[in-house]
Coordinates of C-alpha atoms in Angstrom, one line a residue:
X1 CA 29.8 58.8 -102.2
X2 CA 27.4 60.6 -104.5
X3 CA 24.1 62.2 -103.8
X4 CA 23.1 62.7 -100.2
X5 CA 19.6 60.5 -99.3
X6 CA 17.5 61.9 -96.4
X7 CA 18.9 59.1 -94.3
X8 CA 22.4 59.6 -94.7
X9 CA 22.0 63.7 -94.1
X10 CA 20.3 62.1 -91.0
X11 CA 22.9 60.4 -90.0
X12 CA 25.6 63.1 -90.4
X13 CA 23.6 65.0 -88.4
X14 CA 23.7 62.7 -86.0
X15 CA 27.2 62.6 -85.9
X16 CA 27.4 66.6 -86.3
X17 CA 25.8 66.6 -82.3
X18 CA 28.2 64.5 -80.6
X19 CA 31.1 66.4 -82.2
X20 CA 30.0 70.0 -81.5
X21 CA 29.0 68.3 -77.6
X22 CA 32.9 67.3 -77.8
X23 CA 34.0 70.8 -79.1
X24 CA 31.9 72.8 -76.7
X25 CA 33.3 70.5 -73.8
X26 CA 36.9 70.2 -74.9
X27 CA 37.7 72.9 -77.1
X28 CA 38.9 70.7 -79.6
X29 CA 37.8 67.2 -80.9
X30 CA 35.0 67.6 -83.7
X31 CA 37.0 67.4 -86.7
X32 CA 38.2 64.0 -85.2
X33 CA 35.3 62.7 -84.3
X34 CA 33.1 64.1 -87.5
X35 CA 35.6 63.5 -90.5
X36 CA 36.7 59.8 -90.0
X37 CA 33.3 58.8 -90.0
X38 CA 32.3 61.4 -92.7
X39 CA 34.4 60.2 -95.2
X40 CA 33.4 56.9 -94.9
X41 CA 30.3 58.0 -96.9
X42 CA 30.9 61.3 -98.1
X43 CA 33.4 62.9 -101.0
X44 CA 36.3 64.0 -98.4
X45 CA 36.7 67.9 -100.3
X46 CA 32.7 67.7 -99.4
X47 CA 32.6 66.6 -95.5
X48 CA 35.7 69.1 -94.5
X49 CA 34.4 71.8 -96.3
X50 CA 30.6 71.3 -95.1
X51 CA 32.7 71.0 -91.1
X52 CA 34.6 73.7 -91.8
X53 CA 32.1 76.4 -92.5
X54 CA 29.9 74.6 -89.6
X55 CA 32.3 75.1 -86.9
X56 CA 33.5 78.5 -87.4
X57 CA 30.2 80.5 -87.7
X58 CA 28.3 78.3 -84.9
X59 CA 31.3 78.1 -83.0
X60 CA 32.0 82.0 -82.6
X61 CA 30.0 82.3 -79.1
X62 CA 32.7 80.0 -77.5
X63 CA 35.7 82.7 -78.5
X64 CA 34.2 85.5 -76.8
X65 CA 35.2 84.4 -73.1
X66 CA 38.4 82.4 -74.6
X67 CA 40.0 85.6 -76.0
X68 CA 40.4 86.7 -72.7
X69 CA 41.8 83.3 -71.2
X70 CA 44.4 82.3 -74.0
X71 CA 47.9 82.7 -74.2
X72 CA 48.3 85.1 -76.7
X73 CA 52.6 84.8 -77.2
X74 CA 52.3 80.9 -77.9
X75 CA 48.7 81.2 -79.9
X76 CA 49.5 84.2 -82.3
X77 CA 52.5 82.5 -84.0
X78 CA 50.6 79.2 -84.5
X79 CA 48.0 81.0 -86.2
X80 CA 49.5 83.0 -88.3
X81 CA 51.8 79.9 -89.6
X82 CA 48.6 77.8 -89.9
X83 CA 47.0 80.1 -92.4
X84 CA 50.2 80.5 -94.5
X85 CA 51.0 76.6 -95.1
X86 CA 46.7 75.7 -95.3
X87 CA 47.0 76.1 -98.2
X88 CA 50.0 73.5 -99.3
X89 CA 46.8 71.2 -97.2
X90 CA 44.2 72.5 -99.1
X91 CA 46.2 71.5 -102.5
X92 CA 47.1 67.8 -101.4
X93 CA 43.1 67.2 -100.5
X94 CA 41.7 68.5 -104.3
X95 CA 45.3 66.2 -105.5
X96 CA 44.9 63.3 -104.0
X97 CA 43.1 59.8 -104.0
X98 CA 39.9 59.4 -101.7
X99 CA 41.1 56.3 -100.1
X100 CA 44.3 57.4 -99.4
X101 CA 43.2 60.8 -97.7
X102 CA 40.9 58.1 -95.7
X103 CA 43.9 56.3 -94.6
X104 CA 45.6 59.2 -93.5
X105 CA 43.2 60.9 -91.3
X106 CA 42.9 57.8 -89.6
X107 CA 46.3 57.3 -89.0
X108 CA 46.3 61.3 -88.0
X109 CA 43.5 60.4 -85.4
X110 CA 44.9 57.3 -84.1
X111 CA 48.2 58.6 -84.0
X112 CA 47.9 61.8 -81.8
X113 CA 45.5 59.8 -79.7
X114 CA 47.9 57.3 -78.8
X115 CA 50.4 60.0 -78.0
X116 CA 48.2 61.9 -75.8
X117 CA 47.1 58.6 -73.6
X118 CA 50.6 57.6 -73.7
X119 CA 51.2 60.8 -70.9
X120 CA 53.5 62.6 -72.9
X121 CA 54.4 66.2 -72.0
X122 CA 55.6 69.0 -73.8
X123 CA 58.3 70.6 -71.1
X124 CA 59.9 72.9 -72.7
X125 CA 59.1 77.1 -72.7
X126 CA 56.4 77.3 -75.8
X127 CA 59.0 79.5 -78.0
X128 CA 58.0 81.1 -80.9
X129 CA 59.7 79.1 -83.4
X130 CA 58.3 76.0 -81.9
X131 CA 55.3 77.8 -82.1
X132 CA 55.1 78.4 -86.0
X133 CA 56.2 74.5 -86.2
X134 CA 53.3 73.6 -84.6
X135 CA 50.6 76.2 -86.2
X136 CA 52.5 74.9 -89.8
X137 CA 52.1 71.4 -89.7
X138 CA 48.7 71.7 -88.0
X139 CA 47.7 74.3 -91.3
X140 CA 48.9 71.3 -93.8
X141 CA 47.0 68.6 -91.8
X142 CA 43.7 71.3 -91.7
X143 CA 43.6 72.0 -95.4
X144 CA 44.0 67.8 -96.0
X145 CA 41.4 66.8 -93.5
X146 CA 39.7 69.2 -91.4
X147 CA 41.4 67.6 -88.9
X148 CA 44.1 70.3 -87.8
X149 CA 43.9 69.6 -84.2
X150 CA 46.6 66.9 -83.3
X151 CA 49.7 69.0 -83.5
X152 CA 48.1 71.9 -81.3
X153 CA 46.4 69.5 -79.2
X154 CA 49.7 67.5 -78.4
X155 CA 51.2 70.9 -78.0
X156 CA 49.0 72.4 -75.6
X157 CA 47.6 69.6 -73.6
X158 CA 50.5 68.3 -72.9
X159 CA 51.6 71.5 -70.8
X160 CA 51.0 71.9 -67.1
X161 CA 48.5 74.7 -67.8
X162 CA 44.9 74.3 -66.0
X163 CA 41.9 73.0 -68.1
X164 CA 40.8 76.4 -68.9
X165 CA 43.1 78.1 -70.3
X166 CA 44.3 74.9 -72.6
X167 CA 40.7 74.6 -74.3
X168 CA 40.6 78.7 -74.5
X169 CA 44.0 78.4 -76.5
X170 CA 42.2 75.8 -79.0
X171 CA 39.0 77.5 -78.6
X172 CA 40.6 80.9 -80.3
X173 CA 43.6 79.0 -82.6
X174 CA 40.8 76.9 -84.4
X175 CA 38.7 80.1 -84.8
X176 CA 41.4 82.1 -86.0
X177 CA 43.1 79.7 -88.6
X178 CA 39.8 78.5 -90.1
X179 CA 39.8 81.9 -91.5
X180 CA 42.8 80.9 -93.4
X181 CA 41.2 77.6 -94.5
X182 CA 38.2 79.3 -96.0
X183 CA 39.9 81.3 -98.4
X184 CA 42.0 78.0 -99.7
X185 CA 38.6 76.1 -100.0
X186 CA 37.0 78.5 -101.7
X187 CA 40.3 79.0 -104.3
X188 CA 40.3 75.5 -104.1
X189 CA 36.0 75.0 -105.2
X190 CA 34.9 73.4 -102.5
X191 CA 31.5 74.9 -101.5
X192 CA 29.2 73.1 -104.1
X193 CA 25.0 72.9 -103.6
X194 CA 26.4 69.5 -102.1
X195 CA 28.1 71.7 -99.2
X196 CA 24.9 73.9 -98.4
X197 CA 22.7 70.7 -98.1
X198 CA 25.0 69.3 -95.6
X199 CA 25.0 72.7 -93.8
X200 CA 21.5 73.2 -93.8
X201 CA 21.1 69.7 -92.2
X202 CA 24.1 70.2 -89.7
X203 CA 23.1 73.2 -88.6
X204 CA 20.7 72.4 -85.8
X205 CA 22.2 69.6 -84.3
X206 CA 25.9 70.7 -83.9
X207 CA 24.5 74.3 -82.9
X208 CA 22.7 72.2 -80.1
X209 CA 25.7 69.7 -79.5
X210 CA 28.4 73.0 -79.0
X211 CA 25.6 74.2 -76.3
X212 CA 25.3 71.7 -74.5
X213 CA 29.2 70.4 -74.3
X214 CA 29.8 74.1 -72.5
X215 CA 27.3 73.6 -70.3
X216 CA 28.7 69.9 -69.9
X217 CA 32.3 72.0 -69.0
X218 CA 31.2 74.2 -67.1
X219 CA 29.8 71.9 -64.3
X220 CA 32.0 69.2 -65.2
X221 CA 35.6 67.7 -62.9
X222 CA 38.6 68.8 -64.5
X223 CA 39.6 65.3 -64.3
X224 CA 37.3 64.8 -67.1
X225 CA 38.1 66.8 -69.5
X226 CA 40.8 65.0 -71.4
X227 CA 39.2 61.3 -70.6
X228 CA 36.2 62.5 -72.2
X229 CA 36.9 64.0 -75.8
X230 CA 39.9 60.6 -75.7
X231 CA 37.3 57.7 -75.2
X232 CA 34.8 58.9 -78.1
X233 CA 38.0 60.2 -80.6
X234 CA 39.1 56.8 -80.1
X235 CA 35.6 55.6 -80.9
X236 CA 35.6 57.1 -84.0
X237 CA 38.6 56.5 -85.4
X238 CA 37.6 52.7 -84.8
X239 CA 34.5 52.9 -86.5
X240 CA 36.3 54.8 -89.4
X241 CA 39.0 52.5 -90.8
X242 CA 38.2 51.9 -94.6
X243 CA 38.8 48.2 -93.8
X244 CA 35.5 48.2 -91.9
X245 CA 33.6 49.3 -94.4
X246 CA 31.8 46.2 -95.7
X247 CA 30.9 45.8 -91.5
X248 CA 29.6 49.3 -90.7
X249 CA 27.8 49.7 -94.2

């Protein structure tokens, strides 16, 4: 996990595409597709704070048409919790030992997949406590992994609102809260020269990635739009476990 080679920025940028196609599709999805795989080969601090300022300047054109769609009373309070409690997150990640943050962004992955295919539904009215419970624990999971989505996700998909207005919720929470998460990576030192290289290289691909997953949704059967994002999370969480390493490698 030191220096980055021109193949290994390669790769990442590889992976970069299929999770902005993913986020521009689904709303959500990149972190969990990027960051199990990233931190198989990259310093974790480096990989979520390389994502992180990735997806929320690239990923601005998507909130434009989702401010309008989201449900503001159930979105608001998630936020604002999210950026509060980042930052108890953002302390674990520069506290803790690599392989263990590997092991539990897997498990973060593979869990809220697993809850999601299982059919669960969230029933109740989305209250505003239960709202701030959700934006909380997804802020302490964002500031560990970059991977803030499962609570939200579970949350929100799990409703019985249409397509649209789910993945304009995640579209404008993500935006929103990364705001939060900036300010605790930056207390925090994580935008090194080895951050801007993996920017730089990123850049292009999960600019063109985020493009063409709207498109993708645009034209796409709602049906779709959960089994899509589900089959290559799952992929990716596979392909991450640290046990595997000695195989992928």
């Amino acid at each position: 996990m030191g220096s980055f080679t021109p193949g290994l920025l390669a790769f990442l940028a590889c992976i970069l595409f299929i999770a902005g196609a993913v986020r521009g599709f689904s709303g959500f999805g990149a972190a969990m597709i990027f960051m199990p795989v990233a931190t198989s080969v990259v310093y974790p601090p480096t990989a979520a704070a390389s994502f992180l300022f990735l997806d929320f300047f690239i990923g601005l054109p998507l909130v434009f048409r989702a401010l309008r769609l989201c449900d503001w009373h159930t979105v608001l309070p998630a936020v604002i919790a999210s950026v509060i409690f980042v930052h108890v997150g953002a302390w674990f990640l520069a506290n803790t030992d690599v392989l263990l943050l590997r092991w539990l962004i897997f498990a973060i992955v593979t869990g809220v997949l697993l809850l999601l295919i299982s059919g669960w539904r969230y029933h109740g009215k989305p209250s505003i406590p239960v709202s701030l419970g959700i934006g909380a624990t997804s802020g302490i999971l964002g500031g560990v992994s970059q991977v803030s989505g499962p609570p939200v996700v579970a949350f929100w998909l799990s409703s019985a609102k249409e397509p649209a207005i789910v993945r304009a919720n995640l579209i404008v929470y993500f935006t929103l809260a990364s705001i939060g998460t900036i300010f605790a990576f930056a207390l925090n030192g994580f935008f090194t020269a080895e951050v801007g290289r993996l920017i730089i290289a990123g850049i292009p691909t999960y600019a063109l990635g985020i493009f063409l997953g709207s498109r993708g949704f645009g034209k796409a059967d709602p049906k779709y739009y959960r089994v899509t994002a589900y089959g290559l999370i799952a992929l990716a969480a596979a392909t991450s476990m640290p046990l595997l390493d000695g195989i992928l490698r």
